Tab-separated table of C-alpha atoms in Angstrom:
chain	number	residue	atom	x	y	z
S	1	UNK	CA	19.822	20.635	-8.530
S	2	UNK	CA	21.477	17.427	-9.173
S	3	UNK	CA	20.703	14.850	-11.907
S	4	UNK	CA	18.851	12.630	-9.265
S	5	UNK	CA	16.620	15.676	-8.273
S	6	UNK	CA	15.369	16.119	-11.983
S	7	UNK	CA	14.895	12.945	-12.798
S	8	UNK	CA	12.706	13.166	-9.465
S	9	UNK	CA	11.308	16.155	-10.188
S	10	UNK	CA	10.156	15.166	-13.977
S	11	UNK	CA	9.051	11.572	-12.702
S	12	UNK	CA	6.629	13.533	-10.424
S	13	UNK	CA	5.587	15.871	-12.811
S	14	UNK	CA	4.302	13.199	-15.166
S	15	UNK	CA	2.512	11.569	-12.006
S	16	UNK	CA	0.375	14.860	-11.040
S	17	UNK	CA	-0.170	14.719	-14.810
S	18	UNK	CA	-2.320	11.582	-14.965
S	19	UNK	CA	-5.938	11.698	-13.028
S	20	UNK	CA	-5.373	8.013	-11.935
S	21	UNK	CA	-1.844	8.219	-10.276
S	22	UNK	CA	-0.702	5.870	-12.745
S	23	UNK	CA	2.210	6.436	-15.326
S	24	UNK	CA	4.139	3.804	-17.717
S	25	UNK	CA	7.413	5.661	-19.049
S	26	UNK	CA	10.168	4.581	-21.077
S	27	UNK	CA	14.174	4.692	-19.215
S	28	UNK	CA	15.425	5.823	-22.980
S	29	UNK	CA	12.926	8.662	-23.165
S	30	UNK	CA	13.896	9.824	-19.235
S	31	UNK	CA	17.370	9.927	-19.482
S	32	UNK	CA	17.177	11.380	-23.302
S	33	UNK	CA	15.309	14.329	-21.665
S	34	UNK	CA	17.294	14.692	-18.645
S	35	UNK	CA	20.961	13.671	-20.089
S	36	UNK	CA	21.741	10.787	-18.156
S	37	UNK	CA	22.623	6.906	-17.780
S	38	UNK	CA	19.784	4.957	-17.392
S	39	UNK	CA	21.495	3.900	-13.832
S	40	UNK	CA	20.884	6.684	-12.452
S	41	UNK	CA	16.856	6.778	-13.126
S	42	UNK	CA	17.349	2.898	-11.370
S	43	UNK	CA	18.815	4.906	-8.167
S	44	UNK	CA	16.135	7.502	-8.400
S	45	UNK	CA	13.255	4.845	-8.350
S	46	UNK	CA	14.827	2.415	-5.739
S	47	UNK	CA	15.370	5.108	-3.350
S	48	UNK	CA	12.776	7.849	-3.200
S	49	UNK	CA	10.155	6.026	-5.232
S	50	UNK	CA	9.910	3.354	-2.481
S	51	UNK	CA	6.979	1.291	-0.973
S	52	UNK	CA	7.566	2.963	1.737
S	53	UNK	CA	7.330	6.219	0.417
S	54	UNK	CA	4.064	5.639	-1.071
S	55	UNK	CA	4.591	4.535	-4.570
S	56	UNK	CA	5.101	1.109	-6.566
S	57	UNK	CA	6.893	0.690	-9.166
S	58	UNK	CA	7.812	-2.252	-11.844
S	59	UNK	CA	10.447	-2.066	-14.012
S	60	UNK	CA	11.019	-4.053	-16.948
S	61	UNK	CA	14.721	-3.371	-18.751
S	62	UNK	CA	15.725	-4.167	-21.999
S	63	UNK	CA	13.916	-3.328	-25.424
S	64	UNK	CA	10.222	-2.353	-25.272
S	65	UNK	CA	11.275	-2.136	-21.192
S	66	UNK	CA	9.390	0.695	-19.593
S	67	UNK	CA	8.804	1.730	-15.916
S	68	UNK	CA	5.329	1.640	-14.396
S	69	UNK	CA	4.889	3.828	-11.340
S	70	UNK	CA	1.612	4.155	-8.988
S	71	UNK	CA	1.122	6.115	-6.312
S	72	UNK	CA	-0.236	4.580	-3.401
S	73	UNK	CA	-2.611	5.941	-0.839
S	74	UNK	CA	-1.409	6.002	2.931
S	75	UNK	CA	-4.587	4.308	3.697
S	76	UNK	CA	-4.212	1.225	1.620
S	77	UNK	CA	-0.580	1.260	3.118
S	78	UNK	CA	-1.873	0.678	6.133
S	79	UNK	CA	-4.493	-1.857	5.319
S	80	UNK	CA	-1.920	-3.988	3.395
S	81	UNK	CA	0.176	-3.415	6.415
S	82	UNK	CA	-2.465	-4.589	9.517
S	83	UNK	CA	-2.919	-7.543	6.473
S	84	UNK	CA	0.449	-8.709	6.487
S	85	UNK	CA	0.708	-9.020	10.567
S	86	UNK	CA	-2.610	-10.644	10.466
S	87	UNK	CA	-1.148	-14.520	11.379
S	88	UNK	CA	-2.862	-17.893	12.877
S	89	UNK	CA	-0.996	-16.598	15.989
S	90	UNK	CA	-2.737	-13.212	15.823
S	91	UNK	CA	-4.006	-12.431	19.315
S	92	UNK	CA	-7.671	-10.845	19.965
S	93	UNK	CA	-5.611	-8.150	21.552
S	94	UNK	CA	-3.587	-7.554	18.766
S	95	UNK	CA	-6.669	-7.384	16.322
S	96	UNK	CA	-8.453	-4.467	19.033
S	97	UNK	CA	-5.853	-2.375	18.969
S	98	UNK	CA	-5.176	-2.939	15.194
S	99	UNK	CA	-9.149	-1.759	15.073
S	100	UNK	CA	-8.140	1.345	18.095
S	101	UNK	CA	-5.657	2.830	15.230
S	102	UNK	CA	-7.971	2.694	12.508
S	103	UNK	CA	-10.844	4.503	14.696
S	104	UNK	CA	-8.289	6.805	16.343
S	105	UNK	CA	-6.934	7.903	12.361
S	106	UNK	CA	-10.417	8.187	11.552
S	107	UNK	CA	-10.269	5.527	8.721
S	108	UNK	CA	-13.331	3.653	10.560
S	109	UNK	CA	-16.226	5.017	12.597
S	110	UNK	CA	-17.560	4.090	16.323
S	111	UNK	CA	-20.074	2.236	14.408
S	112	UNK	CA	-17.830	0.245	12.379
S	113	UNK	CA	-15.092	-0.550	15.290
S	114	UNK	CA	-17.504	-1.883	17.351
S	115	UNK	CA	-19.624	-4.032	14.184
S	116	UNK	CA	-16.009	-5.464	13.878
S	117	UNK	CA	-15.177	-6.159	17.128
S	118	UNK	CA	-18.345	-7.985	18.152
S	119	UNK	CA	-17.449	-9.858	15.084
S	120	UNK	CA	-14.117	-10.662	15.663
S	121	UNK	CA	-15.275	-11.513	19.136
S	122	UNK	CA	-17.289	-14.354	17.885
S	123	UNK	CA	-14.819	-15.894	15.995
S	124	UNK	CA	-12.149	-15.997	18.832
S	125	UNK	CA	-14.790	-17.642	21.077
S	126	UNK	CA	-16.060	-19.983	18.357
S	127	UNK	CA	-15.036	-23.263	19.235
S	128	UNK	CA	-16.383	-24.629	14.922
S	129	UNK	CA	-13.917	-21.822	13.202
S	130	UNK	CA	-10.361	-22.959	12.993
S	131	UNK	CA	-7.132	-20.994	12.932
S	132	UNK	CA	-7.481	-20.582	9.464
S	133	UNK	CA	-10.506	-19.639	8.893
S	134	UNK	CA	-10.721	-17.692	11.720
S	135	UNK	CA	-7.520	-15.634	9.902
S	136	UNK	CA	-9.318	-16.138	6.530
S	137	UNK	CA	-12.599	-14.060	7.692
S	138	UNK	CA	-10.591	-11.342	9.458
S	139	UNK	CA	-8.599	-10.586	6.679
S	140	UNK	CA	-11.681	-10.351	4.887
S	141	UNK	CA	-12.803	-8.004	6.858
S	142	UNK	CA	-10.040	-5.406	6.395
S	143	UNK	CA	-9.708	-5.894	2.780
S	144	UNK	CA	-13.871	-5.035	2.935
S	145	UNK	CA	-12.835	-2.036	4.863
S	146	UNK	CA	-9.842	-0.801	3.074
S	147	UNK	CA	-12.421	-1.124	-0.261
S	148	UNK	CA	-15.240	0.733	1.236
S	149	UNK	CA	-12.783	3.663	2.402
């Protein structure tokens, strides 16, 4: 094992130690335990401790600095993901098959899908919501979803 695999390894220990998926650790402490520069722990977390990867983490450096790690769920990933694309621009299209995934991963029902889509619907074809608000009450919907899951 190298030093970037055991600072890993004892980074995820401490995680599947806490109920939450939530741990605040000190750099000092990690690379006291471990043996090594405090660089190397900034490697560790900026490459396999990524967004992407399903964790976020803040860092704070310096004295009283610690690093704050949370594990996030693949669900809320993609939530925060349909979010993000979710634009004034945003077709009706795009929104159905943004729905299609969610049903197909099982992260909504039948039931739900179509609730939203009729929904949805309406807004497209409203001629009194604007752009904005149209975005505004979709968005609202998916943050109601990813919630409620």
């Amino acid at each position: 094992m190298n030093v970037a695999d055991l600072i890993e390894e004892y980074i995820l220990r401490q995680l599947s130690e806490q109920q939450d998926g939530k741990v605040e650790l000190k750099r000092t402490d990690i690379a006291d335990k471990i043996s090594c520069a405090p660089s190397q722990i900034s490697y560790v977390l900026s490459t396999r401790f990524t967004h992407d990867k399903g964790f976020a983490v803040e860092s704070r450096r310096g004295l009283g600095g610690y690093i704050r790690i949370e594990v996030i769920s693949v669900k809320n990933m993609v939530y925060q993901d349909i979010l993000e694309k979710v634009n004034e621009k945003t077709t009706f299209a795009e929104i159905q098959s943004y729905a299609r995934y969610l049903l197909q991963h099982q992260m909504i029902t039948n039931r739900e899908a179509a609730l939203m889509m009729q929904t949805i619907s309406a807004f497209y074809r409203s001629n009194s919501i604007n752009d904005a608000e149209r975005v505004r009450l979709i968005k609202s919907m998916f943050l109601t979803l990813e919630n409620f899951s």
